[in-house]
Coordinates of C-alpha atoms and ligand atoms in Angstrom, one line a residue:
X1 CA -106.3 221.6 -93.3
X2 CA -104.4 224.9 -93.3
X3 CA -103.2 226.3 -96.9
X4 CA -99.5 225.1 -96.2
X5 CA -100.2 221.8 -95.8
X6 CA -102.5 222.0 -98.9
X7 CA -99.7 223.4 -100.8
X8 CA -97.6 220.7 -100.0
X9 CA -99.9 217.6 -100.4
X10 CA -100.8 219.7 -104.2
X11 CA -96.6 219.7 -104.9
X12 CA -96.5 216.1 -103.7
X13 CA -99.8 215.1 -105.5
X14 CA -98.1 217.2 -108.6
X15 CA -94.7 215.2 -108.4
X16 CA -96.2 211.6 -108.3
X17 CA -98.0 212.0 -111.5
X18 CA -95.0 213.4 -112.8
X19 CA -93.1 210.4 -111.7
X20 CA -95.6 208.3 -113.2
X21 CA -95.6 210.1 -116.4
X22 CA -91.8 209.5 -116.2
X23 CA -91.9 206.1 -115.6
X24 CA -94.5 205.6 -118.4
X25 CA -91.8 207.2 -120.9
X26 CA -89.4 205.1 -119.8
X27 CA -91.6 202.4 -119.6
X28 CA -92.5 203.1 -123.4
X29 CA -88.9 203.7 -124.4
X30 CA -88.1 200.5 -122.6
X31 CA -90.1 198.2 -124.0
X32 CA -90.3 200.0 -127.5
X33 CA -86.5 198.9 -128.1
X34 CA -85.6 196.0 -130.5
X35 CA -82.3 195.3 -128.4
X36 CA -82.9 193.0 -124.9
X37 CA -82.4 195.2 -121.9
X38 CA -82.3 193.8 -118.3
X39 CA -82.2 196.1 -115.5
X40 CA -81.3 194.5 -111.9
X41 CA -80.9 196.5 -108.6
X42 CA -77.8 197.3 -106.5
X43 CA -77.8 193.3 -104.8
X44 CA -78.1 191.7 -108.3
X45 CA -81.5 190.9 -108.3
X46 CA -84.0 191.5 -111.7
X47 CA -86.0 194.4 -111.5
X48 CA -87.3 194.7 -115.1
X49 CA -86.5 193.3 -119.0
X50 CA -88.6 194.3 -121.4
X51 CA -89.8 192.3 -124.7
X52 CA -87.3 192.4 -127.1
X53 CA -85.8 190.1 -123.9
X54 CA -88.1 187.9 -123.9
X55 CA -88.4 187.2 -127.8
X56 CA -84.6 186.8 -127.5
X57 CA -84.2 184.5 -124.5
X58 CA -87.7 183.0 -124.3
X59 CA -87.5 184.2 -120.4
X60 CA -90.5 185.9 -119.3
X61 CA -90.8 188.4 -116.0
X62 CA -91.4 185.6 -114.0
X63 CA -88.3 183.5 -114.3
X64 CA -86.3 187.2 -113.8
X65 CA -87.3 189.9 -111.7
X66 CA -86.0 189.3 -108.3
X67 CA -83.4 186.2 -109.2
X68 CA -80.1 186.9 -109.1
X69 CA -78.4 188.7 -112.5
X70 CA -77.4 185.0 -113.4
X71 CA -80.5 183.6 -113.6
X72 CA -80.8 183.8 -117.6
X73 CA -77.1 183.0 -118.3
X74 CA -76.2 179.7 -120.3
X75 CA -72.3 179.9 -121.1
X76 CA -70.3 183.0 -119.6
X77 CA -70.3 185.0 -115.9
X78 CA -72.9 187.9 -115.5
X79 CA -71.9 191.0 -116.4
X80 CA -74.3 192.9 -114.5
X81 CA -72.1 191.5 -111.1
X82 CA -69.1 193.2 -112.8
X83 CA -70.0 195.8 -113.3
X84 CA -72.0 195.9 -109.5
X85 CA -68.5 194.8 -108.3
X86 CA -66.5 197.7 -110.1
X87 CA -68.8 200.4 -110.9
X88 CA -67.8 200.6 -114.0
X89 CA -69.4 199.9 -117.7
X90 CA -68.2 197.0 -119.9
X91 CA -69.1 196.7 -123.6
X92 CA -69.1 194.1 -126.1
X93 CA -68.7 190.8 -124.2
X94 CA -69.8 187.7 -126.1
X95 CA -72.2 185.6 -124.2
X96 CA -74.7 182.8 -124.5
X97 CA -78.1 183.5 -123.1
X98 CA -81.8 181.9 -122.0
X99 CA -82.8 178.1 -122.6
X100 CA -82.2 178.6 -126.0
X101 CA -78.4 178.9 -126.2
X102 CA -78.8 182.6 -128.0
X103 CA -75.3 184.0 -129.0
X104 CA -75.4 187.7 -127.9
X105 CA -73.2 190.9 -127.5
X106 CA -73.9 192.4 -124.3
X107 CA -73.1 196.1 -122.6
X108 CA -74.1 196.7 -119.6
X109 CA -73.8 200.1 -117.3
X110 CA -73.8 201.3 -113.6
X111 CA -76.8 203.1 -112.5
X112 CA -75.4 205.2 -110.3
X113 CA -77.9 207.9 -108.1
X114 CA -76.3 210.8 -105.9
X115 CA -73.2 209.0 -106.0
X116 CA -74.7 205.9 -104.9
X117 CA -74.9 202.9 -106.8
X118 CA -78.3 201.5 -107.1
X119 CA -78.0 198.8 -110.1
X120 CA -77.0 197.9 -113.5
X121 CA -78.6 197.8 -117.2
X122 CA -77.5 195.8 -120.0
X123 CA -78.5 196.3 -123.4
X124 CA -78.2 192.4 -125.3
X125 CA -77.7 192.5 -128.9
X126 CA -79.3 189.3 -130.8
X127 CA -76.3 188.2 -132.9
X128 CA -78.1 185.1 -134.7
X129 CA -78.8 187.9 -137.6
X130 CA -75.2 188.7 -138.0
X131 CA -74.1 185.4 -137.6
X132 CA -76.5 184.3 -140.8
X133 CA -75.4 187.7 -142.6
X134 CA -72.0 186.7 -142.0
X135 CA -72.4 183.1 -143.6
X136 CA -74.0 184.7 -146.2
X137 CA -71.4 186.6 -146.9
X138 CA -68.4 183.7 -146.9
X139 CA -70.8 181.7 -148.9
X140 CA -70.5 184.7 -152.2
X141 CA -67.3 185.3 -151.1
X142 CA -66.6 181.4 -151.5
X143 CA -68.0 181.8 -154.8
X144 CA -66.2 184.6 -156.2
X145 CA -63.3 183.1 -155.1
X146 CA -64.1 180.5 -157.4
X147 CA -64.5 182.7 -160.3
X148 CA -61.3 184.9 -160.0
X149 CA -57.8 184.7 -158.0
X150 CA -58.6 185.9 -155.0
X151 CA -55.3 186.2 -152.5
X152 CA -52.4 187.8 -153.8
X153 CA -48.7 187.6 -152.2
X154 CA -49.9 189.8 -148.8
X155 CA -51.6 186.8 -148.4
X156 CA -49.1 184.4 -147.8
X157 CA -47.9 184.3 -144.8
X158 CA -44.7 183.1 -143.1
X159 CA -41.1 184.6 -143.0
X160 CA -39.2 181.1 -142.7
X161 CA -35.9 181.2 -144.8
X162 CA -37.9 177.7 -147.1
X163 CA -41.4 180.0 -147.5
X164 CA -39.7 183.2 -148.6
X165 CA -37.5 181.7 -151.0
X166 CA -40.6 179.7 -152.8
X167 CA -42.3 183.2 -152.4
X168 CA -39.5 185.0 -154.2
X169 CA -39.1 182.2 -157.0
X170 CA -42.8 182.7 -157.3
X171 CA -42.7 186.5 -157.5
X172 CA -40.0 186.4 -160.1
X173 CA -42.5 183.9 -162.0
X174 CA -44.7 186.3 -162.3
X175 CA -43.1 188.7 -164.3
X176 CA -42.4 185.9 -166.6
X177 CA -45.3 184.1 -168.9
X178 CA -43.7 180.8 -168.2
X179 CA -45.5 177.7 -167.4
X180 CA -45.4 177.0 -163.4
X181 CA -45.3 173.5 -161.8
X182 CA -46.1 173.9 -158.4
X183 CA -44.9 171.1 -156.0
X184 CA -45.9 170.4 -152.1
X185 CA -48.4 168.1 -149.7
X186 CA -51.8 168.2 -149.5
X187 CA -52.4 171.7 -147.7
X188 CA -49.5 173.5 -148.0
X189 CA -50.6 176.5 -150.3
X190 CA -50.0 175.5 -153.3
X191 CA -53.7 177.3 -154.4
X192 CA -52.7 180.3 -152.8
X193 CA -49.7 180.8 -154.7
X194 CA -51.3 179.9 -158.1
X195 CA -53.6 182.9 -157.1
X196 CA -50.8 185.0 -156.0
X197 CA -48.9 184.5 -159.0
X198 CA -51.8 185.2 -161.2
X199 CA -52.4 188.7 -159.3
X200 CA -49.0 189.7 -159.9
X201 CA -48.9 188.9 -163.5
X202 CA -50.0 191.1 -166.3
X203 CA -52.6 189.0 -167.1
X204 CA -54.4 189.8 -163.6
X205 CA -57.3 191.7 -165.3
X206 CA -58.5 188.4 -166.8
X207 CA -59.4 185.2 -166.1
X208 CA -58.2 182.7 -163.6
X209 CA -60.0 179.3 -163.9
X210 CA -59.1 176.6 -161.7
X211 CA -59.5 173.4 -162.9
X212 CA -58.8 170.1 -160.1
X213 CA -58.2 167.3 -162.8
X214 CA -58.9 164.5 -160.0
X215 CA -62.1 165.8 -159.1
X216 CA -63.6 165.8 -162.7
X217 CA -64.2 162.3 -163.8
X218 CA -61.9 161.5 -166.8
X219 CA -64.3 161.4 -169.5
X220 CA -65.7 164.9 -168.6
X221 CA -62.2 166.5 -168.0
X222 CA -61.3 166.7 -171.8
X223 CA -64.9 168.4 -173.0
X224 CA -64.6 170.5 -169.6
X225 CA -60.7 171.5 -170.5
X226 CA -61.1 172.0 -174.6
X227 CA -65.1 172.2 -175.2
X228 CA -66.8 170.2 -177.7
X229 CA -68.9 170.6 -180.6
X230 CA -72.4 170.1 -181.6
X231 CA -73.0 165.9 -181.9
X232 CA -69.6 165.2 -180.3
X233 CA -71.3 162.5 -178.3
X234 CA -74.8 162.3 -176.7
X235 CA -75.9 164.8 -174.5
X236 CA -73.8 167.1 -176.0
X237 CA -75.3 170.5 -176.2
X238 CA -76.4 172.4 -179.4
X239 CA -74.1 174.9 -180.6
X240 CA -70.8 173.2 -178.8
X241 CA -69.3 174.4 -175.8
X242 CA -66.4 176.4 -175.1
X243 CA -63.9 174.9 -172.9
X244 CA -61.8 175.9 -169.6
X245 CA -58.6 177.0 -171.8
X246 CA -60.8 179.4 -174.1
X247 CA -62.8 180.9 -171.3
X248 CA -59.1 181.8 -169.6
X249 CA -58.5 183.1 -173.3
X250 CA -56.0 186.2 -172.2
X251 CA -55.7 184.5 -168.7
X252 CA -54.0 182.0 -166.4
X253 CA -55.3 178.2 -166.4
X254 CA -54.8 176.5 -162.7
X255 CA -54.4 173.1 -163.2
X256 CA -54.1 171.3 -160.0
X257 CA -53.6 167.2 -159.0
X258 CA -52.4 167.7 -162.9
X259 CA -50.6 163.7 -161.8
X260 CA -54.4 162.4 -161.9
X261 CA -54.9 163.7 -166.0
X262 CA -55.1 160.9 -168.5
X263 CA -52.7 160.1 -171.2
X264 CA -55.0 161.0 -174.0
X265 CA -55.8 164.1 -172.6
X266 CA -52.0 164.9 -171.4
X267 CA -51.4 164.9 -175.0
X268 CA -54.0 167.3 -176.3
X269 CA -52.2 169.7 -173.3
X270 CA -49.4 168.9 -174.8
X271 CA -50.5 170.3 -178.1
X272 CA -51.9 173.6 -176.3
X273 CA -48.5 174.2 -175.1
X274 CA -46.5 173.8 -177.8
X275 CA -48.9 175.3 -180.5
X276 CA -51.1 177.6 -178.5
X277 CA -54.1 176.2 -180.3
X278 CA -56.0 173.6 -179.5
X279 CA -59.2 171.3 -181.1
X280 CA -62.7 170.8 -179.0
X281 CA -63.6 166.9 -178.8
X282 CA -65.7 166.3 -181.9
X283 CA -63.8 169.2 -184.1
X284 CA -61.5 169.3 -186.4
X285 CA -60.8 173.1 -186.6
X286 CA -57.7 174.4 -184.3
X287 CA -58.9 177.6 -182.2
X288 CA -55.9 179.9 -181.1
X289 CA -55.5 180.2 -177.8
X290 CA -53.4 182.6 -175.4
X291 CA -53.5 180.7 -171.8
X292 CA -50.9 180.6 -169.2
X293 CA -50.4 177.3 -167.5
X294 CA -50.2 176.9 -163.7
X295 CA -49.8 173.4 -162.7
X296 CA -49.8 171.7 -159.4
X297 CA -49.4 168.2 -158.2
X298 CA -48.2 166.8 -154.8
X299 CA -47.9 163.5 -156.4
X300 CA -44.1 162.5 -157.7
X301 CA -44.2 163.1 -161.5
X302 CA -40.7 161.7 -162.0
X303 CA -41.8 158.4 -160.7
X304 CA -45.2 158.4 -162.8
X305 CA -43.0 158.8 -165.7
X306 CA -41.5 155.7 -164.9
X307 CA -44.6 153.9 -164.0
X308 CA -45.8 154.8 -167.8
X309 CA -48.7 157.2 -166.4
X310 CA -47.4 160.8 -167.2
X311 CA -46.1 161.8 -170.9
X312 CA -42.4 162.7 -170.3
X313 CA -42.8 165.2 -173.1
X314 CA -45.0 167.2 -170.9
X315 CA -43.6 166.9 -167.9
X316 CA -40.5 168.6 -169.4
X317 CA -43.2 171.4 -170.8
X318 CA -44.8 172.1 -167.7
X319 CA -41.8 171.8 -165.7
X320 CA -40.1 175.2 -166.9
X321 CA -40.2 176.7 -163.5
X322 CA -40.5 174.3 -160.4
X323 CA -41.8 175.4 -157.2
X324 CA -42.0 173.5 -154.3
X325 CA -43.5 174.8 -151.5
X326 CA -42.3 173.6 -147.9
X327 CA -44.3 171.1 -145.6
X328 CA -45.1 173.0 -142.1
X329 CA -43.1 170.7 -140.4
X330 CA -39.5 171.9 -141.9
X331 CA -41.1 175.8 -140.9
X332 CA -41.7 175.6 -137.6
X333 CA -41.6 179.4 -137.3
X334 CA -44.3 180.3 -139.6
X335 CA -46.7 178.3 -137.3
X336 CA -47.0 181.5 -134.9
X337 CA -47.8 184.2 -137.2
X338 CA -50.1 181.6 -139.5
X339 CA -52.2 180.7 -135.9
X340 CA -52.2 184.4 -135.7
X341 CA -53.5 184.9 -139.3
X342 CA -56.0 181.5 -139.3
X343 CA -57.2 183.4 -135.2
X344 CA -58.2 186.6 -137.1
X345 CA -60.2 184.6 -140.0
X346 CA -61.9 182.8 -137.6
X347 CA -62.8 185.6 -135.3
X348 CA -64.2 187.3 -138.4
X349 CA -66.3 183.9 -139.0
X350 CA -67.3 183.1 -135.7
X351 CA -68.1 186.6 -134.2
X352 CA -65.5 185.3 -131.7
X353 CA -62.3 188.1 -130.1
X354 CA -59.6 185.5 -129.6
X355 CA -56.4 187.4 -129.4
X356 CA -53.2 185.1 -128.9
X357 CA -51.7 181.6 -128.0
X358 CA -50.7 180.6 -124.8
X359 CA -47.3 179.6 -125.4
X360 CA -48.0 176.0 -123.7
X361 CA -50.7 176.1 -126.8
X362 CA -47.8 177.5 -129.4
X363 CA -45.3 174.7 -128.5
X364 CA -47.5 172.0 -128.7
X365 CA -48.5 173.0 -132.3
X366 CA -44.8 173.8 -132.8
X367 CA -44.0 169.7 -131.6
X368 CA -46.6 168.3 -134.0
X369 CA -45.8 167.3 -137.2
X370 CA -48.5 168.3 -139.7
X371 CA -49.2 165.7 -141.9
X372 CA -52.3 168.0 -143.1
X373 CA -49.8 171.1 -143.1
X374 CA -51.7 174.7 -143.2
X375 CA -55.1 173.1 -143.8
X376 CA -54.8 170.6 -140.9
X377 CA -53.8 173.7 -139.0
X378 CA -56.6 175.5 -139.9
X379 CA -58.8 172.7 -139.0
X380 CA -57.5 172.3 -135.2
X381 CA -57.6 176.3 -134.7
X382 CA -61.2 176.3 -135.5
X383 CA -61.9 173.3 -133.1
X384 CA -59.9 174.7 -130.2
X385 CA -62.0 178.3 -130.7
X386 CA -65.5 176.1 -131.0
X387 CA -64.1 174.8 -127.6
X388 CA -63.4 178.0 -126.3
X389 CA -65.6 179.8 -123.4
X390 CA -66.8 183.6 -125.4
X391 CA -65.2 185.1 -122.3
X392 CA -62.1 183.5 -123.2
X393 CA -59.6 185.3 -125.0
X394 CA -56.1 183.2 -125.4
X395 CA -56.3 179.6 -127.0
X396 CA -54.4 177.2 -124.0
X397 CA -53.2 173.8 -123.8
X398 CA -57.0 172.0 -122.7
X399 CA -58.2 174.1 -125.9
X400 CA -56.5 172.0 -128.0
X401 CA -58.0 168.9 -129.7
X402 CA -55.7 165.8 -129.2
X403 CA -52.7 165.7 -131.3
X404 CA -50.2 162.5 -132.1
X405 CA -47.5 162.6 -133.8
X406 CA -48.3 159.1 -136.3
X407 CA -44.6 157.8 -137.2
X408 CA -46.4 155.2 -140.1
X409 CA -49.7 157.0 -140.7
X410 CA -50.5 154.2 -143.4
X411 CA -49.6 151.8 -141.3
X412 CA -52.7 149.9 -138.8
X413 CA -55.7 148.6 -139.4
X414 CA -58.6 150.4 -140.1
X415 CA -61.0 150.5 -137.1
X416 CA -64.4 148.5 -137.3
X417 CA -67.2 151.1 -137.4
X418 CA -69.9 149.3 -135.5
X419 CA -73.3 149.2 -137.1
X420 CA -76.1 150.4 -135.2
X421 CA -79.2 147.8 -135.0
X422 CA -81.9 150.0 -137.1
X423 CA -84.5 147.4 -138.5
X424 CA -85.5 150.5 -140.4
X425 CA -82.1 151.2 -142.5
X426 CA -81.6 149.4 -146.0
X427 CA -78.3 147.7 -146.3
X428 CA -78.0 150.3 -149.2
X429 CA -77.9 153.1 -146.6
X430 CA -75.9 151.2 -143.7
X431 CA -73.4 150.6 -146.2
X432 CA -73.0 154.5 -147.5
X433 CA -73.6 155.6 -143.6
X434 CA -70.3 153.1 -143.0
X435 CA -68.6 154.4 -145.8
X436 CA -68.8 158.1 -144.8
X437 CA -68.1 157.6 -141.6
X438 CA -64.7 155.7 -142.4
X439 CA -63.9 157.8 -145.4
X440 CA -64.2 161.5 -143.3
X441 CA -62.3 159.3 -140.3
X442 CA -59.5 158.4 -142.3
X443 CA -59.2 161.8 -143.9
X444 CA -59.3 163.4 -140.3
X445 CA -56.8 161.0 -139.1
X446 CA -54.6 161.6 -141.8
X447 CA -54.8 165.6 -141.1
X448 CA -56.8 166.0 -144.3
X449 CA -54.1 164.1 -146.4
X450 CA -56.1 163.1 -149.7
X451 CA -52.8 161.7 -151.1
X452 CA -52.4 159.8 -147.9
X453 CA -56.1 159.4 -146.8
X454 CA -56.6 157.7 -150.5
X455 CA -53.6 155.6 -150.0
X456 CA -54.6 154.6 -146.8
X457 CA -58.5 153.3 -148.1
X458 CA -56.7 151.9 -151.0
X459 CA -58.6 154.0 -153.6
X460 CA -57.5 156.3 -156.6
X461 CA -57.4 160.0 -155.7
X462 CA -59.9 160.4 -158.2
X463 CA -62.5 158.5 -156.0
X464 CA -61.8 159.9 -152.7
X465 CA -62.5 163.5 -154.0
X466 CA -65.5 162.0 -155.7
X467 CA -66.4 160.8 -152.4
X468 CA -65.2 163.2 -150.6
X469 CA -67.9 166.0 -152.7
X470 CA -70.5 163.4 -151.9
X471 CA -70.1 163.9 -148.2
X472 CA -69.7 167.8 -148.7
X473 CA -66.1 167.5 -146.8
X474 CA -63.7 168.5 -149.8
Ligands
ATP1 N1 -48.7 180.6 -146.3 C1 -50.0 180.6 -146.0 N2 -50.5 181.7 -145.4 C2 -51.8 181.7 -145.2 N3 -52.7 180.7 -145.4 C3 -52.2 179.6 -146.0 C4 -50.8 179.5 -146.4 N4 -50.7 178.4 -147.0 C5 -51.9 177.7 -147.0 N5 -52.8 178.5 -146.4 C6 -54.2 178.2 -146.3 O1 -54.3 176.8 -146.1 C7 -55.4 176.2 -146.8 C8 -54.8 175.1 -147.8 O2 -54.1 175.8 -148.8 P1 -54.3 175.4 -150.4 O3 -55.7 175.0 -150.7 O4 -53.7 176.5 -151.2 O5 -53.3 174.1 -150.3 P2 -53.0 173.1 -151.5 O6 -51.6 172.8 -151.4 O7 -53.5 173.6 -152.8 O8 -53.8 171.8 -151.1 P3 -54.3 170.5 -152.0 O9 -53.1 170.0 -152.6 O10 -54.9 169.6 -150.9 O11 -55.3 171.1 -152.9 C9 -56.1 177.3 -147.5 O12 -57.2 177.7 -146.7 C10 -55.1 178.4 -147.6 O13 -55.6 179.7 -147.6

């Protein structure tokens, strides 16, 4: 061998362990990542994936390298063809992945050598972490929410001529200390505006409490509203407790479904109102109190008056200023920009990037008539998304869940819910299984009417939310 040729075979020996060494790195690098990476070659095929992809999509090297990009794919089109096709990178597409079903975030990128394109690598996010964090996260926000007025005016939105007007009456409420009636259907905001007005008060630093008088049964409602003493009646606690009205001391007092209170406790209300004070159950000694009084009710007070169920004293107390907020059916126009709003919530929820409406989409929603108003909204938006593709951005028509218009929604029989043979189930448990299943029907069918869905099962609105807490669906 002449020394040339030694040279060279030296360089080349020299090179290949540096290649190795290189591919070791990247090797390392590779596999020491906590995001999935897939690399396929310029046809599509799998070349390499490292663990992290593995623990994510329970795919091993076997079921990847050398089958085609969309091998590990469950719901969406493979990314690393698109980017094959174009040559260029994409970023952030939502995906589902492996046997499992995982919902990731995917970017992938050209590898392009001497102006040649020889293949693709995607980095996959795991986004089951985020997702929890996330529901976390609405969970404490749900909770704060409970413990102070969360939305303010920004909040409500709509700019139909019947929305902005309750909006203004509500504004100019604000500024006053006068006791609001708030008046509308199931759904239509009437929570949001208590909130709103509460924010915009002077009183905003303090308390909000809300209080739904038909979902407290009407023995507790009266210790919950005014607190008791020590010995009231048994169980009581030692000590006494405060009440609702003097935790909101300096504050606002929400009191919604206020049609479903009692007589006996309408009056003691009554009393609050007239001599800001009022007396726990068991007591005798009158405790100042400095409350303002939001009601709301979308049952018709004027009529309970007549039917001998609501003190006419105190419906001329509370109804100082009357608001009524509009159903969504007389504001067409606000269903756009709500669908907008409810699209962005649910993007934040879901991980999802929905951007828009097809306008096949909007008109159907514009032709329906919303017996649930914003809620039921609410409640088909985040079906059509769950029905959405993660690739897809714009809600259309097949999206949709069915909707039909019901001209005498309390009208028709109930349907028979058929009883499965189960030797195994007590009649205890087929009867609360049958029960659930017709209650949350009827609700659903009613577009999450309670006024209508309790109507409709011929129960007191008082019983369907008890029910309703019982099947975690209120
Ligand atoms: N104008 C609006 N803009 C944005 N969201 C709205 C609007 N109106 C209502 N919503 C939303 O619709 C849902 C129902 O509203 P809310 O609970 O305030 O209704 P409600 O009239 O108090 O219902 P119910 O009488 O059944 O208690 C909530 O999630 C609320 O945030």
């Amino acid at each position: 061998m002449n020394g040339d040729k030694w040279a060279d075979m030296k360089s080349l020996a020299e090179e290949i362990i540096g290649l190795k060494e290189m591919q070791t790195f990247l090797e390392a690098i590779i596999n020491s990542s906590e995001d999935a990476i897939s690399v396929v070659d310029a046809w599509g095929n799998g070349m390499m994936i490292n663990p992290a992809y593995t623990r994510l999509t329970g795919l091993t090297s076997e079921h990847i390298i050398g089958q085609p990009a969309d091998a590990d794919i469950s719901e969406g089109e493979s990314m690393h063809m698109k980017v094959l096709q174009t040559g260029k990178p994409v970023r952030g597409v939502h995906m589902k992945v492996g046997p499992k079903n995982k919902d990731v975030i995917v970017n992938v990128a050209p590898v392009i050598v001497d102006h040649v394109l020889k293949g693709s690598v995607a980095v996959i996010h795991d986004t089951t972490e985020f997702k929890r964090l996330t529901r976390e996260l609405e969970k404490a926000k749900r909770i704060i929410r409970k413990l102070e007025a969360k939305y303010t005016f920004q909040d409500i939105i709509g700019t139909s001529e019947p929305l902005i007007h309750a909006v203004e009456q509500a504004r100019k409420s604000a500024l006053t200390p006068a006791t609001v009636l708030l008046r509308g259907e199931s759904g239509t905001g009437k929570e949001l505006f208590a909130h709103a007005i509460h924010n915009e008060s002077t009183r905003r630093y303090n308390q909000f409490i809300r209080v739904n008088c038909a979902a407290i049964s009407d023995q507790l409602l009266e210790s919950e509203l005014f607190g008791y003493e020590e010995g009231a009646f048994t169980g009581a606690k030692k000590g006494g407790k405060r009440g609702f009205f003097e935790e909101a001391n300096g504050g606002t007092i929400f009191l919604d479904e206020i049609g479903e209170m009692k007589f006996n406790t309408q009056a003691k209300l009554l009393r609050v109102l007239q001599e800001k004070e009022l007396v726990r159950v068991g007591g005798s000694k009158p405790i100042p109190v400095d409350v303002r009084i939001i009601a709301a009710t979308n049952v018709n007070l004027e009529k309970a008056i007549q039917n001998g169920t609501f003190r006419e004293d105190l419906y001329y107390r509370i109804n100082v200023m009357p608001i009524f907020i509009p159903p969504l059916r007389y504001r067409k126009e606000d269903i756009l920009p709500l669908s907008l709003h409810l699209i962005r919530k649910f993007n934040q929820e879901y991980g999802r990037a929905v951007m828009d409406l097809h306008p096949q989409a909007l008109t159907r929603l514009q032709d329906y008539e919303w017996p649930g108003n914003i809620r039921e909204l609410e409640n088909v938006l985040g079906r059509s998304i769950i029905n959405m593709k993660f690739s897809e951005t714009h809600i259309l028509l097949g999206h949709l869940p069915e909707l039909v218009n019901r001209k005498a929604p309390l009208e028709g029989p109930l349907e028979v819910v058929s009883i499965q043979e189960n030797e195994q189930e007590k009649l205890s448990e087929i009867l609360s299984r049958v029960e659930k299943e017709t209650v949350l029907r009827v609700y659903e069918q009613t577009g999450f009417n309670k006024t209508e869905t309790a109507k409709r099962l011929g129960i007191s609105i008082r019983n369907l939310y008890y029910k309703l807490d019982k099947y975690d669906a209120c």
